[in-house]
PDB file of C-alpha atoms and ligand atoms in Angstrom:
ATOM      1  CA  MET A   1       0.040  -0.239   0.331  1.00  0.00           C
ATOM      2  CA  ALA A   2       1.166   3.470  -0.841  1.00  0.00           C
ATOM      3  CA  LEU A   3       2.470   5.951   1.383  1.00  0.00           C
ATOM      4  CA  VAL A   4       0.426   8.276   0.956  1.00  0.00           C
ATOM      5  CA  SER A   5      -2.615   6.557   1.468  1.00  0.00           C
ATOM      6  CA  ALA A   6      -1.778   5.346   4.958  1.00  0.00           C
ATOM      7  CA  LEU A   7      -1.077   8.228   6.304  1.00  0.00           C
ATOM      8  CA  SER A   8      -3.887  11.072   6.990  1.00  0.00           C
ATOM      9  CA  PRO A   9      -2.984  14.263   5.108  1.00  0.00           C
ATOM     10  CA  HIS A  10      -1.791  15.803   8.242  1.00  0.00           C
ATOM     11  CA  ALA A  11       1.278  12.675   8.882  1.00  0.00           C
ATOM     12  CA  GLU A  12       4.136  15.409   7.705  1.00  0.00           C
ATOM     13  CA  SER A  13       3.219  18.173  10.196  1.00  0.00           C
ATOM     14  CA  GLN A  14       2.130  15.070  13.575  1.00  0.00           C
ATOM     15  CA  LEU A  15       5.788  14.483  12.482  1.00  0.00           C
ATOM     16  CA  ASP A  16       6.295  17.577  14.373  1.00  0.00           C
ATOM     17  CA  VAL A  17       3.670  17.460  17.257  1.00  0.00           C
ATOM     18  CA  ILE A  18       5.213  14.128  17.999  1.00  0.00           C
ATOM     19  CA  VAL A  19       8.656  15.840  18.248  1.00  0.00           C
ATOM     20  CA  SER A  20       7.594  18.633  20.205  1.00  0.00           C
ATOM     21  CA  GLY A  21       5.794  16.326  22.405  1.00  0.00           C
ATOM     22  CA  LEU A  22       8.797  14.698  23.364  1.00  0.00           C
ATOM     23  CA  TYR A  23      10.943  17.235  23.965  1.00  0.00           C
ATOM     24  CA  SER A  24       8.468  19.313  26.398  1.00  0.00           C
ATOM     25  CA  SER A  25       6.962  16.122  28.081  1.00  0.00           C
ATOM     26  CA  GLY A  26       8.741  13.223  27.350  1.00  0.00           C
ATOM     27  CA  TYR A  27       5.461  11.998  26.088  1.00  0.00           C
ATOM     28  CA  VAL A  28       2.713  12.132  23.586  1.00  0.00           C
ATOM     29  CA  VAL A  29      -0.808  10.980  22.809  1.00  0.00           C
ATOM     30  CA  LEU A  30      -2.038  11.278  18.952  1.00  0.00           C
ATOM     31  CA  ASP A  31      -5.512  10.167  17.386  1.00  0.00           C
ATOM     32  CA  HIS A  32      -5.888  10.519  13.410  1.00  0.00           C
ATOM     33  CA  VAL A  33      -1.637   9.524  12.222  1.00  0.00           C
ATOM     34  CA  PHE A  34      -2.703   6.918   9.973  1.00  0.00           C
ATOM     35  CA  ASP A  35      -5.619   6.610   7.479  1.00  0.00           C
ATOM     36  CA  ASP A  36      -8.741   4.587   8.851  1.00  0.00           C
ATOM     37  CA  ASN A  37      -8.796   2.386   5.522  1.00  0.00           C
ATOM     38  CA  TYR A  38      -5.454   1.333   6.339  1.00  0.00           C
ATOM     39  CA  LEU A  39      -5.479   0.651  10.370  1.00  0.00           C
ATOM     40  CA  THR A  40      -8.423  -1.805   9.459  1.00  0.00           C
ATOM     41  CA  CYS A  41      -6.003  -3.712   6.910  1.00  0.00           C
ATOM     42  CA  LEU A  42      -3.425  -3.490   9.490  1.00  0.00           C
ATOM     43  CA  LEU A  43      -5.409  -5.223  12.012  1.00  0.00           C
ATOM     44  CA  LYS A  44      -6.774  -7.579  10.010  1.00  0.00           C
ATOM     45  CA  GLU A  45      -3.283  -8.666   8.452  1.00  0.00           C
ATOM     46  CA  LEU A  46      -1.617  -8.955  12.341  1.00  0.00           C
ATOM     47  CA  ILE A  47      -5.110 -10.881  13.099  1.00  0.00           C
ATOM     48  CA  ASP A  48      -4.541 -13.578  10.107  1.00  0.00           C
ATOM     49  CA  LEU A  49      -0.855 -14.213  11.845  1.00  0.00           C
ATOM     50  CA  LYS A  50      -1.421 -17.731  12.685  1.00  0.00           C
ATOM     51  CA  PRO A  51      -2.261 -18.162  16.320  1.00  0.00           C
ATOM     52  CA  ASP A  52       0.408 -20.289  16.689  1.00  0.00           C
ATOM     53  CA  ASP A  53       3.361 -17.898  16.073  1.00  0.00           C
ATOM     54  CA  PHE A  54       1.732 -15.960  19.234  1.00  0.00           C
ATOM     55  CA  ARG A  55       3.917 -16.919  22.569  1.00  0.00           C
ATOM     56  CA  PRO A  56       3.753 -15.759  25.792  1.00  0.00           C
ATOM     57  CA  ALA A  57       5.692 -12.428  26.448  1.00  0.00           C
ATOM     58  CA  GLY A  58       8.310 -12.524  28.458  1.00  0.00           C
ATOM     59  CA  ILE A  59      10.495 -10.393  30.625  1.00  0.00           C
ATOM     60  CA  GLY A  60      13.326  -8.759  29.990  1.00  0.00           C
ATOM     61  CA  ARG A  61      16.056 -10.148  27.752  1.00  0.00           C
ATOM     62  CA  ASP A  62      16.023 -13.376  25.490  1.00  0.00           C
ATOM     63  CA  ASP A  63      18.777 -15.000  27.861  1.00  0.00           C
ATOM     64  CA  GLU A  64      17.383 -14.307  30.597  1.00  0.00           C
ATOM     65  CA  PHE A  65      13.662 -15.156  29.128  1.00  0.00           C
ATOM     66  CA  HIS A  66      11.556 -16.100  31.741  1.00  0.00           C
ATOM     67  CA  LYS A  67       7.824 -15.860  32.202  1.00  0.00           C
ATOM     68  CA  ASN A  68       5.828 -14.772  34.722  1.00  0.00           C
ATOM     69  CA  ARG A  69       2.266 -14.196  34.796  1.00  0.00           C
ATOM     70  CA  PHE A  70       1.733 -12.066  37.203  1.00  0.00           C
ATOM     71  CA  VAL A  71       3.826  -9.386  35.880  1.00  0.00           C
ATOM     72  CA  ARG A  72       2.041  -9.407  32.522  1.00  0.00           C
ATOM     73  CA  ASN A  73      -0.340 -12.226  30.225  1.00  0.00           C
ATOM     74  CA  ASP A  74      -0.359 -10.987  27.169  1.00  0.00           C
ATOM     75  CA  ARG A  75       0.948 -12.799  23.892  1.00  0.00           C
ATOM     76  CA  ILE A  76       2.769 -10.712  21.679  1.00  0.00           C
ATOM     77  CA  HIS A  77       4.003 -11.915  17.525  1.00  0.00           C
ATOM     78  CA  TRP A  78       7.412 -10.544  16.638  1.00  0.00           C
ATOM     79  CA  LEU A  79       7.369  -8.908  13.185  1.00  0.00           C
ATOM     80  CA  GLU A  80      10.254  -9.743  11.038  1.00  0.00           C
ATOM     81  CA  GLY A  81      10.493  -6.890   9.142  1.00  0.00           C
ATOM     82  CA  ASP A  82       9.335  -8.675   5.621  1.00  0.00           C
ATOM     83  CA  GLU A  83       5.787  -8.137   6.303  1.00  0.00           C
ATOM     84  CA  THR A  84       4.277  -5.917   2.965  1.00  0.00           C
ATOM     85  CA  PHE A  85       1.501  -5.130   4.614  1.00  0.00           C
ATOM     86  CA  LEU A  86       3.677  -3.160   7.282  1.00  0.00           C
ATOM     87  CA  SER A  87       5.848  -1.210   4.341  1.00  0.00           C
ATOM     88  CA  SER A  88       3.987   1.719   5.076  1.00  0.00           C
ATOM     89  CA  TYR A  89       3.965   1.333   8.717  1.00  0.00           C
ATOM     90  CA  ARG A  90       7.896   1.208   8.995  1.00  0.00           C
ATOM     91  CA  THR A  91       8.250   3.873   5.826  1.00  0.00           C
ATOM     92  CA  TRP A  92       6.380   6.413   8.770  1.00  0.00           C
ATOM     93  CA  GLY A  93       8.563   4.955  11.548  1.00  0.00           C
ATOM     94  CA  GLU A  94      11.879   5.457   9.638  1.00  0.00           C
ATOM     95  CA  SER A  95      10.050   9.528   8.953  1.00  0.00           C
ATOM     96  CA  LEU A  96       9.688   9.725  12.405  1.00  0.00           C
ATOM     97  CA  ARG A  97      13.552   8.335  13.718  1.00  0.00           C
ATOM     98  CA  LEU A  98      14.748  10.673  11.532  1.00  0.00           C
ATOM     99  CA  ALA A  99      13.335  13.429  12.408  1.00  0.00           C
ATOM    100  CA  VAL A 100      13.764  12.610  16.381  1.00  0.00           C
ATOM    101  CA  ASN A 101      17.745  12.333  15.431  1.00  0.00           C
ATOM    102  CA  ARG A 102      17.380  15.752  13.574  1.00  0.00           C
ATOM    103  CA  ARG A 103      15.696  17.663  16.254  1.00  0.00           C
ATOM    104  CA  LEU A 104      16.493  16.123  19.529  1.00  0.00           C
ATOM    105  CA  PHE A 105      19.600  14.111  18.886  1.00  0.00           C
ATOM    106  CA  LEU A 106      18.472  10.867  21.064  1.00  0.00           C
ATOM    107  CA  GLY A 107      20.277   9.013  18.366  1.00  0.00           C
ATOM    108  CA  LEU A 108      17.438   6.389  17.177  1.00  0.00           C
ATOM    109  CA  TYR A 109      19.600   3.552  15.415  1.00  0.00           C
ATOM    110  CA  GLU A 110      16.390   0.614  14.659  1.00  0.00           C
ATOM    111  CA  TYR A 111      13.653  -0.107  15.226  1.00  0.00           C
ATOM    112  CA  GLU A 112      11.502  -3.325  16.700  1.00  0.00           C
ATOM    113  CA  CYS A 113       7.909  -3.708  16.748  1.00  0.00           C
ATOM    114  CA  MET A 114       5.696  -6.231  17.477  1.00  0.00           C
ATOM    115  CA  PHE A 115       1.911  -7.425  17.754  1.00  0.00           C
ATOM    116  CA  ALA A 116       1.155  -7.826  20.863  1.00  0.00           C
ATOM    117  CA  HIS A 117      -2.587  -9.232  21.975  1.00  0.00           C
ATOM    118  CA  TYR A 118      -4.204  -9.221  25.729  1.00  0.00           C
ATOM    119  CA  PRO A 119      -6.601 -11.665  25.822  1.00  0.00           C
ATOM    120  CA  GLU A 120     -10.168 -10.700  28.163  1.00  0.00           C
ATOM    121  CA  GLY A 121      -8.627 -10.766  31.723  1.00  0.00           C
ATOM    122  CA  ALA A 122      -5.094  -9.683  30.466  1.00  0.00           C
ATOM    123  CA  PHE A 123      -2.856  -6.972  31.515  1.00  0.00           C
ATOM    124  CA  TYR A 124       0.540  -5.619  32.590  1.00  0.00           C
ATOM    125  CA  LYS A 125       1.904  -4.734  35.493  1.00  0.00           C
ATOM    126  CA  ARG A 126       3.682  -1.476  36.336  1.00  0.00           C
ATOM    127  CA  HIS A 127       7.211  -1.117  34.408  1.00  0.00           C
ATOM    128  CA  ILE A 128       9.904   0.602  32.134  1.00  0.00           C
ATOM    129  CA  ASP A 129      10.743  -0.462  28.778  1.00  0.00           C
ATOM    130  CA  ALA A 130      14.022  -0.402  29.165  1.00  0.00           C
ATOM    131  CA  PHE A 131      14.910  -1.725  32.646  1.00  0.00           C
ATOM    132  CA  ASN A 132      17.602  -3.905  31.617  1.00  0.00           C
ATOM    133  CA  ALA A 133      20.965  -3.187  31.307  1.00  0.00           C
ATOM    134  CA  GLY A 134      21.777  -3.411  27.261  1.00  0.00           C
ATOM    135  CA  ILE A 135      18.530  -3.322  25.615  1.00  0.00           C
ATOM    136  CA  ASN A 136      19.096   0.714  24.593  1.00  0.00           C
ATOM    137  CA  ARG A 137      15.922   1.394  23.871  1.00  0.00           C
ATOM    138  CA  ARG A 138      15.075   4.856  24.061  1.00  0.00           C
ATOM    139  CA  LEU A 139      11.632   5.520  22.234  1.00  0.00           C
ATOM    140  CA  SER A 140       8.797   3.619  22.896  1.00  0.00           C
ATOM    141  CA  THR A 141       5.792   3.375  20.237  1.00  0.00           C
ATOM    142  CA  VAL A 142       2.420   2.010  20.825  1.00  0.00           C
ATOM    143  CA  LEU A 143      -0.111   2.071  18.181  1.00  0.00           C
ATOM    144  CA  TYR A 144      -3.619   0.698  18.942  1.00  0.00           C
ATOM    145  CA  LEU A 145      -5.928  -0.930  17.210  1.00  0.00           C
ATOM    146  CA  ASN A 146      -9.191  -1.824  18.553  1.00  0.00           C
ATOM    147  CA  PRO A 147     -12.591  -0.767  17.256  1.00  0.00           C
ATOM    148  CA  GLN A 148     -15.196   0.805  19.274  1.00  0.00           C
ATOM    149  CA  TRP A 149     -13.233   0.149  22.780  1.00  0.00           C
ATOM    150  CA  GLY A 150     -15.535   1.756  24.793  1.00  0.00           C
ATOM    151  CA  SER A 151     -14.963   3.458  28.328  1.00  0.00           C
ATOM    152  CA  ASN A 152     -16.028  -0.233  30.363  1.00  0.00           C
ATOM    153  CA  ASP A 153     -13.534  -1.928  28.545  1.00  0.00           C
ATOM    154  CA  GLY A 154     -10.884  -1.536  30.975  1.00  0.00           C
ATOM    155  CA  GLY A 155      -7.231  -2.537  29.107  1.00  0.00           C
ATOM    156  CA  GLU A 156      -5.804   1.839  29.752  1.00  0.00           C
ATOM    157  CA  LEU A 157      -2.653   2.496  29.259  1.00  0.00           C
ATOM    158  CA  LEU A 158      -1.306   4.583  33.103  1.00  0.00           C
ATOM    159  CA  MET A 159       1.301   6.453  32.561  1.00  0.00           C
ATOM    160  CA  TYR A 160       3.109   7.317  35.903  1.00  0.00           C
ATOM    161  CA  ALA A 161       5.801  10.415  36.257  1.00  0.00           C
ATOM    162  CA  PRO A 162       9.155   9.515  35.823  1.00  0.00           C
ATOM    163  CA  ASP A 163      10.112   7.888  39.287  1.00  0.00           C
ATOM    164  CA  SER A 164       6.620   8.706  40.907  1.00  0.00           C
ATOM    165  CA  ASP A 165       3.481   7.336  41.592  1.00  0.00           C
ATOM    166  CA  LYS A 166       1.174   9.613  40.318  1.00  0.00           C
ATOM    167  CA  VAL A 167      -0.355   8.634  37.532  1.00  0.00           C
ATOM    168  CA  ILE A 168       0.093  11.637  34.493  1.00  0.00           C
ATOM    169  CA  ASN A 169      -2.466  10.005  32.094  1.00  0.00           C
ATOM    170  CA  ARG A 170      -5.482   7.533  31.895  1.00  0.00           C
ATOM    171  CA  ILE A 171      -5.178   5.916  28.011  1.00  0.00           C
ATOM    172  CA  SER A 172      -8.000   4.158  26.334  1.00  0.00           C
ATOM    173  CA  PRO A 173      -6.622   2.099  23.773  1.00  0.00           C
ATOM    174  CA  GLN A 174      -8.905   3.372  20.849  1.00  0.00           C
ATOM    175  CA  MET A 175      -8.344   2.368  17.099  1.00  0.00           C
ATOM    176  CA  GLY A 176      -5.518   4.229  15.554  1.00  0.00           C
ATOM    177  CA  ARG A 177      -4.705   6.253  18.830  1.00  0.00           C
ATOM    178  CA  LEU A 178      -0.445   6.445  19.172  1.00  0.00           C
ATOM    179  CA  VAL A 179       1.738   7.008  21.827  1.00  0.00           C
ATOM    180  CA  VAL A 180       5.416   7.769  22.007  1.00  0.00           C
ATOM    181  CA  PHE A 181       7.385   7.955  25.162  1.00  0.00           C
ATOM    182  CA  LEU A 182      10.751   8.323  26.190  1.00  0.00           C
ATOM    183  CA  SER A 183      11.600   4.279  26.870  1.00  0.00           C
ATOM    184  CA  GLU A 184      13.874   4.930  30.258  1.00  0.00           C
ATOM    185  CA  GLU A 185      11.578   8.146  31.936  1.00  0.00           C
ATOM    186  CA  PHE A 186       8.609   7.169  32.296  1.00  0.00           C
ATOM    187  CA  PRO A 187       7.235   4.177  33.918  1.00  0.00           C
ATOM    188  CA  HIS A 188       3.069   2.535  32.915  1.00  0.00           C
ATOM    189  CA  GLU A 189       0.738  -0.443  33.180  1.00  0.00           C
ATOM    190  CA  VAL A 190      -1.929  -2.155  30.944  1.00  0.00           C
ATOM    191  CA  LEU A 191      -5.361  -2.514  33.337  1.00  0.00           C
ATOM    192  CA  PRO A 192      -7.045  -5.598  32.520  1.00  0.00           C
ATOM    193  CA  ALA A 193      -9.040  -5.507  29.404  1.00  0.00           C
ATOM    194  CA  LYS A 194     -12.327  -7.360  29.412  1.00  0.00           C
ATOM    195  CA  ARG A 195     -12.003  -7.734  26.045  1.00  0.00           C
ATOM    196  CA  ALA A 196      -9.423  -8.851  23.355  1.00  0.00           C
ATOM    197  CA  ARG A 197      -6.999  -6.170  23.058  1.00  0.00           C
ATOM    198  CA  TYR A 198      -4.390  -5.445  20.407  1.00  0.00           C
ATOM    199  CA  SER A 199      -1.794  -3.041  19.540  1.00  0.00           C
ATOM    200  CA  LEU A 200       1.203  -2.544  17.037  1.00  0.00           C
ATOM    201  CA  THR A 201       4.270  -1.528  19.951  1.00  0.00           C
ATOM    202  CA  GLY A 202       7.882  -0.934  19.331  1.00  0.00           C
ATOM    203  CA  TRP A 203      10.800  -0.143  20.374  1.00  0.00           C
ATOM    204  CA  TYR A 204      13.960   1.986  18.898  1.00  0.00           C
ATOM    205  CA  ARG A 205      17.397   1.193  20.042  1.00  0.00           C
ATOM    206  CA  ILE A 206      20.916   3.412  20.037  1.00  0.00           C
ATOM    207  CA  ASN A 207      23.447   1.706  18.595  1.00  0.00           C
ATOM    208  CA  GLU A 208      25.650   0.984  21.750  1.00  0.00           C
ATOM    209  CA  GLY A 209      26.844  -2.779  20.914  1.00  0.00           C
ATOM    210  CA  ARG A 210      28.598  -4.401  23.279  1.00  0.00           C
ATOM    211  CA  HIS A 211      32.154  -4.162  24.456  1.00  0.00           C
ATOM    212  CA  PRO A 212      33.625  -6.981  23.342  1.00  0.00           C
ATOM    213  CA  ALA A 213      35.691  -9.425  25.849  1.00  0.00           C
ATOM    214  CA  PHE A 214      39.205  -8.987  26.059  1.00  0.00           C
TER     215      PHE A 214
HETATM  216  C1  LIG B 301       4.131  -3.261  26.872  1.00  0.00           C
HETATM  217  C2  LIG B 301       3.381  -2.216  27.053  1.00  0.00           C
HETATM  218  C3  LIG B 301       1.701  -1.405  26.702  1.00  0.00           C
HETATM  219  C4  LIG B 301       0.391  -0.597  26.112  1.00  0.00           C
HETATM  220  O1  LIG B 301       4.782  -4.103  25.722  1.00  0.00           O
HETATM  221  O2  LIG B 301       5.678  -2.603  27.132  1.00  0.00           O
HETATM  222  O3  LIG B 301       3.573  -1.653  28.205  1.00  0.00           O
HETATM  223  O4  LIG B 301      -0.306   0.058  26.330  1.00  0.00           O
HETATM  224  N1  LIG B 301       2.032  -1.785  26.345  1.00  0.00           N
HETATM  225  O5  LIG B 301      -0.202  -1.955  25.235  1.00  0.00           O
HETATM  226 MN1  LIG B 302       6.026  -1.165  28.145  1.00  0.00          MN
END
């Protein structure tokens, strides 16, 4: 799908809104970045991924992989980068990466993303996306794909102020809503969802590399 039909007419100026929001607050919540038809296609394609490809989400790095059902019980599917239906999304992600680097000098290097499915009752307790040394995550993105999400459907994202118990935002996972935040700054949690809840979630990393062992 061509980029032009995937993005809303205001997509270019929305990049500025995201960058300015990150600069002033460290996080931003935005609706209507993507065209409605594109979002519908995206959700269909993602759901069509074979359910066997989903696995219970883990906490932490692969080599320390452990599942803790008391912390999170969503199911995730890592995206490889060759999914053609995601090419417009990735093109947009690349323009965001460049805009952020140009204006905020974050040195974002690569983007990894996954499709997350919270079955009814699933949650993800308070956490920080970059809590493990070596993960190098700097910027988190969440795009919600839930048509007609109601106020009684739960599943809100609670954002906390850095190093605080103060809730600064309670975000309903509405279709097309995008949340972008500095991964190391903001603790957050997903309240139990009362119906299936879908999102496309990703992280920009910096290229820190590992020190060679001598
Ligand atoms: C995560 C996460 C938030 C959300 O996957 O790390 O915090 O609202 N997701 O789905
Ligand atoms: Mn998170």
